[in-house]
CSV table of C-alpha atoms in Angstrom, one decimal:
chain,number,residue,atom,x,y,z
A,1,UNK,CA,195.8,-113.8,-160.9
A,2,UNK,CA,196.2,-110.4,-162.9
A,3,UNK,CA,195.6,-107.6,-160.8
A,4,UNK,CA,192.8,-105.0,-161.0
A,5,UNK,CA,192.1,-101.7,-160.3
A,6,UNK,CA,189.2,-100.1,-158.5
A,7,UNK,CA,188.1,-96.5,-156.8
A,8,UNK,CA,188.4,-96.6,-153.6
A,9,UNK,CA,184.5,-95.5,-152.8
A,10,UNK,CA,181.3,-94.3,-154.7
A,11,UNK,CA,178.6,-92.7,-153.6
A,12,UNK,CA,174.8,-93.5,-155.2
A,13,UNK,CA,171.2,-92.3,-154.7
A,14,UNK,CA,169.0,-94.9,-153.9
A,15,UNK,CA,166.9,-95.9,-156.6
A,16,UNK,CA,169.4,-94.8,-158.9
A,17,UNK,CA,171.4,-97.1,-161.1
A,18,UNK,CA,175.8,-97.6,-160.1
A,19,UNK,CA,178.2,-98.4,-162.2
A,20,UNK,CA,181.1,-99.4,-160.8
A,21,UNK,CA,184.0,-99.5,-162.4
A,22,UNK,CA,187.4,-102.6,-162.6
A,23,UNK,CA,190.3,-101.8,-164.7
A,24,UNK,CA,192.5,-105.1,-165.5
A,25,UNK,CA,194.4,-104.0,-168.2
A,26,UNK,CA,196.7,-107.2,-168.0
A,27,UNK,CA,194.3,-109.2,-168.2
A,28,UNK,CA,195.5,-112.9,-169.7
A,29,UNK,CA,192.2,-114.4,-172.3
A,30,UNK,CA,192.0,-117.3,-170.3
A,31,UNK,CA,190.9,-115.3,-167.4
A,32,UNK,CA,187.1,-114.7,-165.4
A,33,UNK,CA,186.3,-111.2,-164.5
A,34,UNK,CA,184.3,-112.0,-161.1
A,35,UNK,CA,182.7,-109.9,-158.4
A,36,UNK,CA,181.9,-110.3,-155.2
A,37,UNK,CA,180.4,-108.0,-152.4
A,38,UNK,CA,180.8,-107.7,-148.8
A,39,UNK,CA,177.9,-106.4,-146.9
A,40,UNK,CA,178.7,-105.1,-143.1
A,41,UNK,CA,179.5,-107.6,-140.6
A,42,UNK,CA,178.7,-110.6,-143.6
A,43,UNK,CA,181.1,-112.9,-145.7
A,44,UNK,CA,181.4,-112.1,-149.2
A,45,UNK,CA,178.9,-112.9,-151.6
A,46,UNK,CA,179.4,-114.3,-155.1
A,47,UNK,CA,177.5,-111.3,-157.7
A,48,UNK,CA,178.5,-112.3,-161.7
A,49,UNK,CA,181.1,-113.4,-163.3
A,50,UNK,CA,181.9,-113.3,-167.1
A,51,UNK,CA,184.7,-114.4,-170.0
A,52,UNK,CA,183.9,-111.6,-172.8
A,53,UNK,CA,180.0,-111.0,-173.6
A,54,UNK,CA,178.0,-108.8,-170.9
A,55,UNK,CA,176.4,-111.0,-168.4
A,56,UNK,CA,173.1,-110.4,-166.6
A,57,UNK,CA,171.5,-112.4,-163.7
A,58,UNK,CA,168.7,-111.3,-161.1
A,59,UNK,CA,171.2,-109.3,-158.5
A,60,UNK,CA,173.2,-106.7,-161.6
A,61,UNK,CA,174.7,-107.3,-164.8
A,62,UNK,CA,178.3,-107.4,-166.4
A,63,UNK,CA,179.0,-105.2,-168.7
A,64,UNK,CA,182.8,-106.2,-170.3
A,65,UNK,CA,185.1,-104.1,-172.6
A,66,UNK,CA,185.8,-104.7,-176.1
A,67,UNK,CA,189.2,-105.6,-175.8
A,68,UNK,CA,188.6,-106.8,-171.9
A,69,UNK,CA,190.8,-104.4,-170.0
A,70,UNK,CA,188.1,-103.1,-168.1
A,71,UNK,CA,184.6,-103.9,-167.0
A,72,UNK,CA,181.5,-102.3,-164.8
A,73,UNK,CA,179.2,-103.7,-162.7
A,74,UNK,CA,175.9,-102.1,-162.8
A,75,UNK,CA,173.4,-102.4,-160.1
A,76,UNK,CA,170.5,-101.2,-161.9
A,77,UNK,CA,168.9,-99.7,-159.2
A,78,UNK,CA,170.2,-99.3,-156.0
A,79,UNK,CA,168.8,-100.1,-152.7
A,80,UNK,CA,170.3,-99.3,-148.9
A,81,UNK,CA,170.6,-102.9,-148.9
A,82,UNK,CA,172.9,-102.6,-151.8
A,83,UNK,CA,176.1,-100.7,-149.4
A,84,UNK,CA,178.6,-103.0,-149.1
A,85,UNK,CA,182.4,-103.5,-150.6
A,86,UNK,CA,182.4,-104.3,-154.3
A,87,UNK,CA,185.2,-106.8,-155.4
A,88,UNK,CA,186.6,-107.2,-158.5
A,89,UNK,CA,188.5,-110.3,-159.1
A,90,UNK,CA,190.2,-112.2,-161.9
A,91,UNK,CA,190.6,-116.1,-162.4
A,92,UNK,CA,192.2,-118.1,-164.7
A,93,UNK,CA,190.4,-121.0,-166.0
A,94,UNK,CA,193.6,-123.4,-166.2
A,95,UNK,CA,195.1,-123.2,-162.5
A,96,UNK,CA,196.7,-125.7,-160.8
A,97,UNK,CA,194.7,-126.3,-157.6
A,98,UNK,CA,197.0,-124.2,-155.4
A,99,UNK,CA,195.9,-121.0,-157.4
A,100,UNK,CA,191.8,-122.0,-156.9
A,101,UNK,CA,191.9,-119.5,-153.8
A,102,UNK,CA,190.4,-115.5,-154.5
A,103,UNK,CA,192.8,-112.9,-154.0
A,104,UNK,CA,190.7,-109.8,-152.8
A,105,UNK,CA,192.1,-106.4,-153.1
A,106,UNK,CA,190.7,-103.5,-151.5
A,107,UNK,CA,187.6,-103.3,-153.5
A,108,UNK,CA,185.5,-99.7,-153.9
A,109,UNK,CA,182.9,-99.4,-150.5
A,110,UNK,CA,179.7,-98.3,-151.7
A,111,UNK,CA,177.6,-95.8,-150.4
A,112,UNK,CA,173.9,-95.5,-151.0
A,113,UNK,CA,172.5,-92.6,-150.2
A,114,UNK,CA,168.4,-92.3,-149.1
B,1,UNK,CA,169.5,-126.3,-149.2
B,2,UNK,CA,171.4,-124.7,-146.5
B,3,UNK,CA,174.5,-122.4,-146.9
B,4,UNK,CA,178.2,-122.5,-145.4
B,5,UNK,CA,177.7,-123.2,-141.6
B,6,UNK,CA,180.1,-121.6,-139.3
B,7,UNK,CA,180.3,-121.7,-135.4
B,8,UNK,CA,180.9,-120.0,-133.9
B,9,UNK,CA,179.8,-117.3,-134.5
B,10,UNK,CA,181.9,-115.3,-132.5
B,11,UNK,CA,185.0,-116.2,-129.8
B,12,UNK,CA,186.4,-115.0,-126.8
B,13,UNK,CA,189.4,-116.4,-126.0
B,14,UNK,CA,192.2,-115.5,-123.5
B,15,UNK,CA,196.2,-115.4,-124.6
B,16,UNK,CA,198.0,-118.9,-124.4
B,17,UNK,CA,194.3,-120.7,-125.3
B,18,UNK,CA,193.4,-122.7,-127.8
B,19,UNK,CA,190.7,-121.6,-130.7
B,20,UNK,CA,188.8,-124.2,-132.4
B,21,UNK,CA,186.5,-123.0,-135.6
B,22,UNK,CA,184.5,-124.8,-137.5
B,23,UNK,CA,182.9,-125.4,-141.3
B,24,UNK,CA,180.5,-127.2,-142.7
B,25,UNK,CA,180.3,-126.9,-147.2
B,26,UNK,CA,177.5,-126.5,-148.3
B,27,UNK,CA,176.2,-130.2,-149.5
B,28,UNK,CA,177.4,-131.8,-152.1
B,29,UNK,CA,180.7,-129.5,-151.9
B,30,UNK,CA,183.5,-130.9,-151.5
B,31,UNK,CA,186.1,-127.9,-151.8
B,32,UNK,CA,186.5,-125.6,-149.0
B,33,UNK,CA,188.7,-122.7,-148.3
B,34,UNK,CA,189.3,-120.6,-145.0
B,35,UNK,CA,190.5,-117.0,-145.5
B,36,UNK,CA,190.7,-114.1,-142.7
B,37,UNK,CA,190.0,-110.3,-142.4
B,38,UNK,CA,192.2,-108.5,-139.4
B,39,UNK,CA,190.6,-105.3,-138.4
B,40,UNK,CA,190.3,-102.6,-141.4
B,41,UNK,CA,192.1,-104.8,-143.5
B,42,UNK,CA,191.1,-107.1,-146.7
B,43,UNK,CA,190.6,-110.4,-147.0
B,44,UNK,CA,193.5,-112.8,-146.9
B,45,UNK,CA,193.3,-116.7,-148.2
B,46,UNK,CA,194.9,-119.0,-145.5
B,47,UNK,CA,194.4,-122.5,-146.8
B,48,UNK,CA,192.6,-124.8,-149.4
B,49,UNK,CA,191.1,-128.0,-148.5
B,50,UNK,CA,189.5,-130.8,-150.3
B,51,UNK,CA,188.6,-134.0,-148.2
B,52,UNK,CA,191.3,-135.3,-146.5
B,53,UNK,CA,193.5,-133.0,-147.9
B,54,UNK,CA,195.5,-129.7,-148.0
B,55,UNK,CA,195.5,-128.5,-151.3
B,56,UNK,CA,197.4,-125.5,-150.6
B,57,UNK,CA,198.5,-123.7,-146.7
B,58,UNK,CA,200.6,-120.8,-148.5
B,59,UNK,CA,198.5,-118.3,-146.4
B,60,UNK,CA,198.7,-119.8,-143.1
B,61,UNK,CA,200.8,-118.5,-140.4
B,62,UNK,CA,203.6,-121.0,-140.2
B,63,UNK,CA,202.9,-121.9,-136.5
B,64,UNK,CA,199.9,-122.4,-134.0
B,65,UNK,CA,197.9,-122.2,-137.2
B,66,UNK,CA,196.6,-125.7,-138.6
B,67,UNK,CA,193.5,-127.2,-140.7
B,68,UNK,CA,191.6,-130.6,-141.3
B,69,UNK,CA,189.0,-131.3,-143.1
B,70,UNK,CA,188.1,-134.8,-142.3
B,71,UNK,CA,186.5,-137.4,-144.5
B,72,UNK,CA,183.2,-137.0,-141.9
B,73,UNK,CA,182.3,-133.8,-140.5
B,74,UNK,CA,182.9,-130.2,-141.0
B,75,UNK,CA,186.3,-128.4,-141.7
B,76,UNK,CA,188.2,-127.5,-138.5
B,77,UNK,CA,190.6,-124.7,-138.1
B,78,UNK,CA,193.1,-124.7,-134.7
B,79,UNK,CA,194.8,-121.7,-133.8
B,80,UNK,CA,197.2,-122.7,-130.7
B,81,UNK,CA,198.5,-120.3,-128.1
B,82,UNK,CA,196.4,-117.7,-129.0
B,83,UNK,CA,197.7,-114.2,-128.9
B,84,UNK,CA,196.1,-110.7,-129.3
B,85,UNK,CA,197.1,-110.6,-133.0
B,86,UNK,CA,195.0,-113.3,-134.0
B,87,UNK,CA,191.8,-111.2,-133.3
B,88,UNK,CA,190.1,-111.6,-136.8
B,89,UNK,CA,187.1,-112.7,-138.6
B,90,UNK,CA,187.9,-116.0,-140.1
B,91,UNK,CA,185.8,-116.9,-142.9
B,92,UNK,CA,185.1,-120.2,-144.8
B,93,UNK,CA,183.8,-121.0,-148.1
B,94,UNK,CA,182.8,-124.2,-150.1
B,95,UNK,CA,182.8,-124.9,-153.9
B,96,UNK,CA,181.9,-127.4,-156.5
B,97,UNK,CA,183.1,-127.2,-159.7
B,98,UNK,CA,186.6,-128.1,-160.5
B,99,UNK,CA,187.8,-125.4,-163.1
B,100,UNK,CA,188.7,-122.6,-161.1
B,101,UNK,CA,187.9,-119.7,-164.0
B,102,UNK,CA,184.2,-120.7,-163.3
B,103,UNK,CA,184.2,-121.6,-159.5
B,104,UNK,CA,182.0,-119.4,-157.1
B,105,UNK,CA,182.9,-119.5,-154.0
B,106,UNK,CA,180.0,-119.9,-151.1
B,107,UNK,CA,180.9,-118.0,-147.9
B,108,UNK,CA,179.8,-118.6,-144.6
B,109,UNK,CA,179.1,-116.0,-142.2
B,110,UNK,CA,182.2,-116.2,-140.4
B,111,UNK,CA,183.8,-116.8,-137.0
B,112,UNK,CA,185.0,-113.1,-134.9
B,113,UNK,CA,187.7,-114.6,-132.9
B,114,UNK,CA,188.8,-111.7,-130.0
B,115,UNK,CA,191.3,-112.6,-127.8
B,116,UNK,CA,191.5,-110.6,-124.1
């Protein structure tokens, strides 16, 4: 999988909207831009995923580049409940079943502040 | 419909033991994949397993470390001879679709393994 790019934390007011940012600049056009989060002490949890329109579903919403090097995930207001690690991943959608597995990198920790 | 099952929960185990965790997909999956987190480090992927098969072990430890995922039952994962090291949180996850650009991935709440 190509790699991505994130900031290593963000801070956010609660209440406020986040916008967290994934640069993938080699990204490949057969490639998913996924996200997944982390809560403390929790397994990851699947958030959105998208190919190249902005996606939107009840936990944030997708917002993807133009020319797909980069892409935001926006949490469109943010709750305590929202601090966890913020993953950024890409997937091909023709792998051979050994590449089906996620490769997480280190992902940007989240901070919401009351 | 219930999520990825994992127990336990959390393990004590001493040097030289054996560590048995366990997996159950969520229903209807048939995909499952165990990955670990040592302490203040990412996630790494250990092994992919479809029934009665592994798909892919390129993360797993090339001894003491080994994975079934039987026809009946949940997925097991055996770490042998224990040592300190192996203190992690192991974490499984199911899925159901086949194309992999589309796949989520369902995570269970994970196993803390400690060894003393």
């Amino acid at each position: 999988d190509a790699k991505t790019t994130q900031p290593n934390s963000m801070e956010s007011n609660e209440e406020e909207p986040v916008h967290l940012p994934c640069n993938h600049s080699t990204i490949s056009g057969t490639d998913y831009i996924h996200w997944y989060r982390q809560l403390p002490s929790q397994g990851p949890e699947y958030v959105i995923h998208g190919l190249t329109s902005n996606v939107n579903n009840r936990m944030a919403s997708l917002a993807i580049a133009e020319d797909r090097k980069s892409s935001t995930l926006i949490l469109h207001r943010a709750t305590l409940r929202d601090a966890a690690v913020y993953y950024c991943i890409l997937r091909d959608l023709i792998s051979s079943g050994s590449a089906r597995q996620l490769t997480f990198g280190s992902g940007t920790q989240l901070t919401v502040l009351p | 419909n219930a999520g990825v099952m994992q127990n336990p929960r959390h393990l004590v185990r001493r040097r030289g033991q054996e560590a048995r965790l366990r997996c159950s997909p969520m229903k209807g999956h048939s995909h499952v994949y165990w990955y670990r987190q040592l302490p203040e480090e990412g996630l790494k992927f250990m092994v992919y397993l479809q029934k009665e098969n592994i798909i892919d072990e390129s993360g797993m430890p090339k001894e003491r470390f080994s994975a079934e995922f039987p026809k009946e039952g949940p997925s097991i994962l055996r770490i042998q001879q224990v040592v300190r090291g192996d203190s992690a949180a192991y974490f499984c996850a199911s899925s159901l679709r086949t194309s992999s650009g589309t796949d989520t991935q369902y995570f269970g709440p994970g196993t803390r393994l400690t060894v003393l």
